[in-house]
Short mmCIF file of C-alpha atoms in Angstrom, two decimals:
data_model
loop_
_atom_site.label_atom_id
_atom_site.label_comp_id
_atom_site.label_asym_id
_atom_site.label_seq_id
_atom_site.Cartn_x
_atom_site.Cartn_y
_atom_site.Cartn_z
CA UNK A 1 82.67 156.27 -1.10
CA UNK A 2 85.37 154.80 1.05
CA UNK A 3 87.56 156.61 3.58
CA UNK A 4 91.14 155.45 4.11
CA UNK A 5 92.09 155.37 7.79
CA UNK A 6 95.74 155.36 8.86
CA UNK A 7 96.89 152.18 10.51
CA UNK A 8 99.51 152.21 13.27
CA UNK A 9 101.58 149.13 13.76
CA UNK A 10 103.59 148.47 16.94
CA UNK A 11 105.31 145.54 18.55
CA UNK A 12 103.60 144.07 21.59
CA UNK A 13 105.99 143.36 24.44
CA UNK A 14 105.50 141.52 27.70
CA UNK A 15 106.52 143.54 30.80
CA UNK A 16 105.71 144.48 34.40
CA UNK A 17 103.06 146.82 35.66
CA UNK A 18 104.52 148.70 38.62
CA UNK A 19 102.43 150.67 41.11
CA UNK A 20 104.46 152.99 43.29
CA UNK A 21 104.45 156.14 45.42
CA UNK A 22 106.85 158.99 44.79
CA UNK A 23 107.55 161.51 47.52
CA UNK A 24 110.15 163.89 48.83
CA UNK A 25 111.88 162.61 51.95
CA UNK A 26 113.92 164.22 54.68
CA UNK A 27 116.87 162.59 56.39
CA UNK A 28 116.31 162.31 60.14
CA UNK A 29 118.30 160.71 62.93
CA UNK A 30 116.78 157.50 64.26
CA UNK A 31 118.81 158.00 67.43
CA UNK A 32 118.90 161.59 68.66
CA UNK A 33 118.83 161.61 72.48
CA UNK A 34 118.30 164.80 74.43
CA UNK A 35 120.46 165.15 77.54
CA UNK A 36 119.05 166.71 80.71
CA UNK A 37 120.37 168.21 83.93
CA UNK A 38 119.84 165.81 86.83
CA UNK A 39 120.08 168.53 89.49
CA UNK A 40 119.68 172.24 90.07
CA UNK A 41 122.92 174.11 89.37
CA UNK A 42 125.12 176.01 86.94
CA UNK A 43 126.05 174.36 83.66
CA UNK A 44 129.45 174.55 81.96
CA UNK A 45 129.39 173.53 78.30
CA UNK A 46 132.37 171.60 76.93
CA UNK A 47 131.21 171.41 73.29
CA UNK A 48 129.42 173.46 70.65
CA UNK A 49 126.73 172.64 68.10
CA UNK A 50 128.18 170.55 65.28
CA UNK A 51 131.12 169.16 67.27
CA UNK A 52 131.92 165.49 66.72
CA UNK A 53 131.73 163.53 69.96
CA UNK A 54 132.36 159.96 71.06
CA UNK A 55 130.38 157.75 73.39
CA UNK A 56 131.22 158.54 77.03
CA UNK A 57 132.73 161.96 76.29
CA UNK A 58 131.82 164.70 78.79
CA UNK A 59 129.69 167.30 77.00
CA UNK A 60 128.68 169.48 79.94
CA UNK A 61 129.22 169.72 83.68
CA UNK A 62 126.52 170.83 86.13
CA UNK A 63 127.82 172.44 89.32
CA UNK A 64 125.35 171.56 92.10
CA UNK A 65 126.64 172.58 95.58
CA UNK A 66 123.52 171.24 97.31
CA UNK A 67 123.92 167.76 95.85
CA UNK A 68 127.65 167.52 96.55
CA UNK A 69 127.15 168.80 100.12
CA UNK A 70 124.43 166.22 100.71
CA UNK A 71 126.74 163.49 99.46
CA UNK A 72 129.46 164.61 101.90
CA UNK A 73 126.99 164.55 104.79
CA UNK A 74 125.73 161.08 103.94
CA UNK A 75 129.29 159.80 103.54
CA UNK A 76 130.08 161.06 107.05
CA UNK A 77 127.03 159.23 108.37
CA UNK A 78 128.16 156.11 106.50
CA UNK A 79 131.60 156.31 108.14
CA UNK A 80 129.97 156.59 111.57
CA UNK A 81 127.73 153.58 110.92
CA UNK A 82 130.73 151.60 109.71
CA UNK A 83 132.45 152.29 113.04
CA UNK A 84 129.31 151.24 114.93
CA UNK A 85 129.22 147.99 112.97
CA UNK A 86 132.91 147.30 113.62
CA UNK A 87 132.49 148.22 117.30
CA UNK A 88 129.56 145.83 117.60
CA UNK A 89 131.69 143.07 116.07
CA UNK A 90 134.50 143.68 118.56
CA UNK A 91 132.08 143.90 121.49
CA UNK A 92 130.50 140.63 120.45
CA UNK A 93 133.87 138.90 120.37
CA UNK A 94 134.81 140.37 123.76
CA UNK A 95 131.49 139.42 125.34
CA UNK A 96 131.70 135.89 123.98
CA UNK A 97 135.22 135.55 125.41
CA UNK A 98 133.97 136.68 128.84
CA UNK A 99 131.08 134.21 128.69
CA UNK A 100 133.49 131.45 127.74
CA UNK A 101 135.74 132.30 130.70
CA UNK A 102 132.74 132.34 133.05
CA UNK A 103 131.61 128.97 131.70
CA UNK A 104 135.06 127.45 132.17
CA UNK A 105 135.29 128.87 135.72
CA UNK A 106 131.85 127.53 136.62
CA UNK A 107 132.88 124.11 135.33
CA UNK A 108 136.00 124.19 137.51
CA UNK A 109 133.95 125.32 140.54
CA UNK A 110 131.50 122.48 139.98
CA UNK A 111 134.26 119.89 139.88
CA UNK A 112 135.82 121.40 143.00
CA UNK A 113 132.49 121.31 144.85
CA UNK A 114 131.95 117.73 143.69
CA UNK A 115 135.28 116.61 145.14
CA UNK A 116 134.63 118.54 148.37
CA UNK A 117 131.22 116.89 148.73
CA UNK A 118 132.75 113.45 148.18
CA UNK A 119 135.44 114.09 150.83
CA UNK A 120 132.88 115.45 153.30
CA UNK A 121 130.62 112.45 152.86
CA UNK A 122 133.48 110.01 153.35
CA UNK A 123 134.69 111.96 156.39
CA UNK A 124 131.16 111.97 157.81
CA UNK A 125 130.85 108.24 157.33
CA UNK A 126 134.18 107.76 159.19
CA UNK A 127 133.08 110.10 161.96
CA UNK A 128 135.61 112.84 161.21
CA UNK A 129 132.99 115.37 160.01
CA UNK A 130 129.77 116.40 161.57
CA UNK A 131 126.49 116.06 159.72
CA UNK A 132 126.31 119.87 159.40
CA UNK A 133 129.64 120.00 157.61
CA UNK A 134 128.51 117.27 155.20
CA UNK A 135 125.26 119.11 154.48
CA UNK A 136 127.15 122.33 153.80
CA UNK A 137 129.26 120.52 151.22
CA UNK A 138 126.05 119.22 149.60
CA UNK A 139 124.67 122.78 149.42
CA UNK A 140 127.91 124.10 147.94
CA UNK A 141 127.75 121.44 145.23
CA UNK A 142 124.16 122.33 144.35
CA UNK A 143 125.09 126.02 144.10
CA UNK A 144 128.09 125.19 141.89
CA UNK A 145 125.93 122.99 139.64
CA UNK A 146 123.32 125.74 139.31
CA UNK A 147 126.00 128.33 138.51
CA UNK A 148 127.51 125.97 135.93
CA UNK A 149 124.15 125.43 134.19
CA UNK A 150 123.54 129.18 134.13
CA UNK A 151 126.99 129.89 132.69
CA UNK A 152 126.57 127.14 130.10
CA UNK A 153 123.16 128.43 129.00
CA UNK A 154 124.42 132.02 128.76
CA UNK A 155 127.50 130.96 126.81
CA UNK A 156 125.45 128.91 124.34
CA UNK A 157 122.89 131.71 123.80
CA UNK A 158 125.45 134.52 123.46
CA UNK A 159 126.31 133.85 119.75
CA UNK A 160 122.65 134.35 118.82
CA UNK A 161 122.59 137.67 120.66
CA UNK A 162 125.86 138.66 119.04
CA UNK A 163 124.51 137.87 115.56
CA UNK A 164 121.41 139.94 116.26
CA UNK A 165 123.43 142.96 117.41
CA UNK A 166 125.90 142.72 114.53
CA UNK A 167 123.21 142.15 111.89
CA UNK A 168 121.20 145.16 113.09
CA UNK A 169 124.27 147.40 112.81
CA UNK A 170 125.12 145.87 109.43
CA UNK A 171 121.57 146.54 108.17
CA UNK A 172 121.85 150.23 109.11
CA UNK A 173 125.24 150.37 107.39
CA UNK A 174 123.90 148.72 104.21
CA UNK A 175 120.94 151.09 104.09
CA UNK A 176 123.24 154.09 104.37
CA UNK A 177 125.57 152.57 101.78
CA UNK A 178 122.65 152.43 99.35
CA UNK A 179 121.84 156.10 100.00
CA UNK A 180 125.46 157.10 99.43
CA UNK A 181 125.69 154.98 96.25
CA UNK A 182 122.56 156.63 94.86
CA UNK A 183 123.88 160.11 95.68
CA UNK A 184 127.24 159.20 94.16
CA UNK A 185 125.41 158.15 90.99
CA UNK A 186 123.65 161.52 90.91
CA UNK A 187 126.91 163.38 91.46
CA UNK A 188 128.55 161.36 88.68
CA UNK A 189 125.58 162.31 86.52
CA UNK A 190 126.56 165.98 86.88
CA UNK A 191 129.15 165.13 84.23
CA UNK A 192 126.80 164.92 81.27
CA UNK A 193 128.24 162.32 78.88
CA UNK A 194 127.38 161.43 75.31
CA UNK A 195 125.41 158.16 75.08
CA UNK A 196 126.41 157.59 71.42
CA UNK A 197 129.03 158.42 68.83
CA UNK A 198 127.84 161.32 66.70
CA UNK A 199 127.58 165.08 66.55
CA UNK A 200 126.19 167.70 68.88
CA UNK A 201 122.87 168.93 67.55
CA UNK A 202 120.93 171.69 69.21
CA UNK A 203 122.38 173.32 72.33
CA UNK A 204 119.46 174.56 74.41
CA UNK A 205 121.25 176.45 77.18
CA UNK A 206 123.94 179.11 77.38
CA UNK A 207 127.31 178.47 79.00
CA UNK A 208 127.39 179.24 82.78
CA UNK A 209 123.59 179.47 82.85
CA UNK A 210 121.57 178.34 85.87
CA UNK A 211 119.41 175.34 85.06
CA UNK A 212 116.62 173.58 86.91
CA UNK A 213 116.46 169.86 87.55
CA UNK A 214 115.46 167.91 84.40
CA UNK A 215 116.05 170.96 82.18
CA UNK A 216 117.09 169.99 78.60
CA UNK A 217 120.72 170.84 77.83
CA UNK A 218 121.56 169.58 74.34
CA UNK A 219 120.95 166.83 71.82
CA UNK A 220 123.36 164.35 70.27
CA UNK A 221 122.74 163.06 66.75
CA UNK A 222 123.90 159.55 65.87
CA UNK A 223 124.76 159.92 62.18
CA UNK A 224 125.33 156.18 61.83
CA UNK A 225 121.60 155.53 62.37
CA UNK A 226 119.88 157.74 59.80
CA UNK A 227 116.38 157.23 58.43
CA UNK A 228 114.27 159.01 55.84
CA UNK A 229 110.92 160.51 56.76
CA UNK A 230 108.22 161.11 54.16
CA UNK A 231 104.64 162.33 54.17
CA UNK A 232 102.06 160.75 51.87
CA UNK A 233 98.38 161.43 51.35
CA UNK A 234 95.88 159.47 53.37
CA UNK A 235 94.54 157.62 50.33
CA UNK A 236 97.96 156.27 49.36
CA UNK A 237 98.98 155.53 52.94
CA UNK A 238 96.38 152.72 53.08
CA UNK A 239 98.62 150.64 50.84
CA UNK A 240 101.85 151.30 52.76
CA UNK A 241 103.19 148.40 54.80
CA UNK A 242 106.46 147.95 56.73
CA UNK A 243 108.93 145.91 54.73
CA UNK A 244 108.13 147.40 51.31
CA UNK A 245 111.19 148.19 49.21
CA UNK A 246 112.03 151.67 47.98
CA UNK A 247 114.56 153.57 45.91
CA UNK A 248 116.19 156.67 47.37
CA UNK A 249 118.10 159.24 45.37
CA UNK A 250 119.92 162.42 46.25
CA UNK A 251 123.10 164.27 45.35
CA UNK A 252 123.66 162.03 42.34
CA UNK A 253 123.63 158.89 44.49
CA UNK A 254 121.21 155.99 44.70
CA UNK A 255 120.40 153.72 47.64
CA UNK A 256 118.03 150.89 48.42
CA UNK A 257 115.66 151.32 51.32
CA UNK A 258 112.89 149.56 53.23
CA UNK A 259 109.78 151.00 54.87
CA UNK A 260 110.39 150.62 58.61
CA UNK A 261 107.18 152.11 59.97
CA UNK A 262 103.95 153.90 59.14
CA UNK A 263 102.32 156.27 61.60
CA UNK A 264 98.76 155.34 62.60
CA UNK A 265 97.84 159.03 62.87
CA UNK A 266 96.56 161.28 60.07
CA UNK A 267 97.58 164.94 60.32
CA UNK A 268 96.21 167.46 57.81
CA UNK A 269 95.30 164.65 55.41
CA UNK A 270 98.81 163.18 55.46
CA UNK A 271 100.48 160.20 57.07
CA UNK A 272 104.13 160.08 58.14
CA UNK A 273 106.23 157.07 57.21
CA UNK A 274 109.88 156.21 57.83
CA UNK A 275 112.36 154.29 55.71
CA UNK A 276 115.67 152.81 56.73
CA UNK A 277 118.60 152.23 54.45
CA UNK A 278 119.55 148.73 53.31
CA UNK A 279 122.78 146.88 53.95
CA UNK A 280 124.82 149.68 52.36
CA UNK A 281 125.05 152.54 54.84
CA UNK A 282 125.19 155.93 53.08
CA UNK A 283 128.16 158.17 53.72
CA UNK A 284 128.14 161.94 53.78
CA UNK A 285 124.43 162.38 54.49
CA UNK A 286 123.29 165.16 56.78
CA UNK A 287 120.28 165.46 59.00
CA UNK A 288 117.36 167.23 57.24
CA UNK A 289 118.87 166.58 53.80
CA UNK A 290 116.22 166.14 51.08
CA UNK A 291 116.00 162.89 49.09
CA UNK A 292 113.69 161.59 46.36
CA UNK A 293 111.82 158.48 47.44
CA UNK A 294 110.03 155.90 45.32
CA UNK A 295 108.17 153.15 47.17
CA UNK A 296 107.04 150.11 45.22
CA UNK A 297 103.51 149.07 46.19
CA UNK A 298 102.87 146.33 43.64
CA UNK A 299 104.63 144.61 40.76
CA UNK A 300 102.69 142.52 38.21
#
């Protein structure tokens, strides 16, 4: 006996074998800075959660009486040191002028003593002056020469002394200027400004609340730098590499994406990976929105 078996006929086609990973992704902000209070004080909020903000816009103001009072005190000290520096400059100019006058006077006295000595010697040789008078003229010339050398030395050394005095005052002024500049920077930081264009995320303090130094105030979400975060099992994560292409779908729209990073840490048997969008930036996406993700591991 024979048994008739059914025969199936199909067309053989050449195609691609594709190995991929499918997962649910969540839109997250790649840039979401948290802003902090830089001093102890009372915070006044200028925005609310969800408000659109621009880079440099003031989002909150921290009132810190201690910091502003310290700045005023240091500015007063700076003004005093500026006067000391200016006074030292004027004193140096005045002292140098006095030394120059003394030098010029000593030079005149030396020339006068020189002429007197010459006259006394000639008069002594002619018998008009006694030897004692001639010797006195010699002594007067020696004293005038000594005074001239002293005045010259003092006058030449005075600029060095002046520079030392002025530079020491200037150094104190510069040091105080640095302190004031740093305090001014801290006072300017009491106006908490947005570092990016985006939207206000979570507001972590209440309006008119007292906050400690470095206390978190609020977060700003940069919606122009969105990424998609997925979690895959540990076994599949071994094949994930940055640079792999992916398809992203959500809300009836489709985008191309690229794996930007894979976490080296395994948590509860899963690994977190992030994908960034391609050249076409999606519009209308929100943080924490769900998307379908398909990552292509291999094509043959």
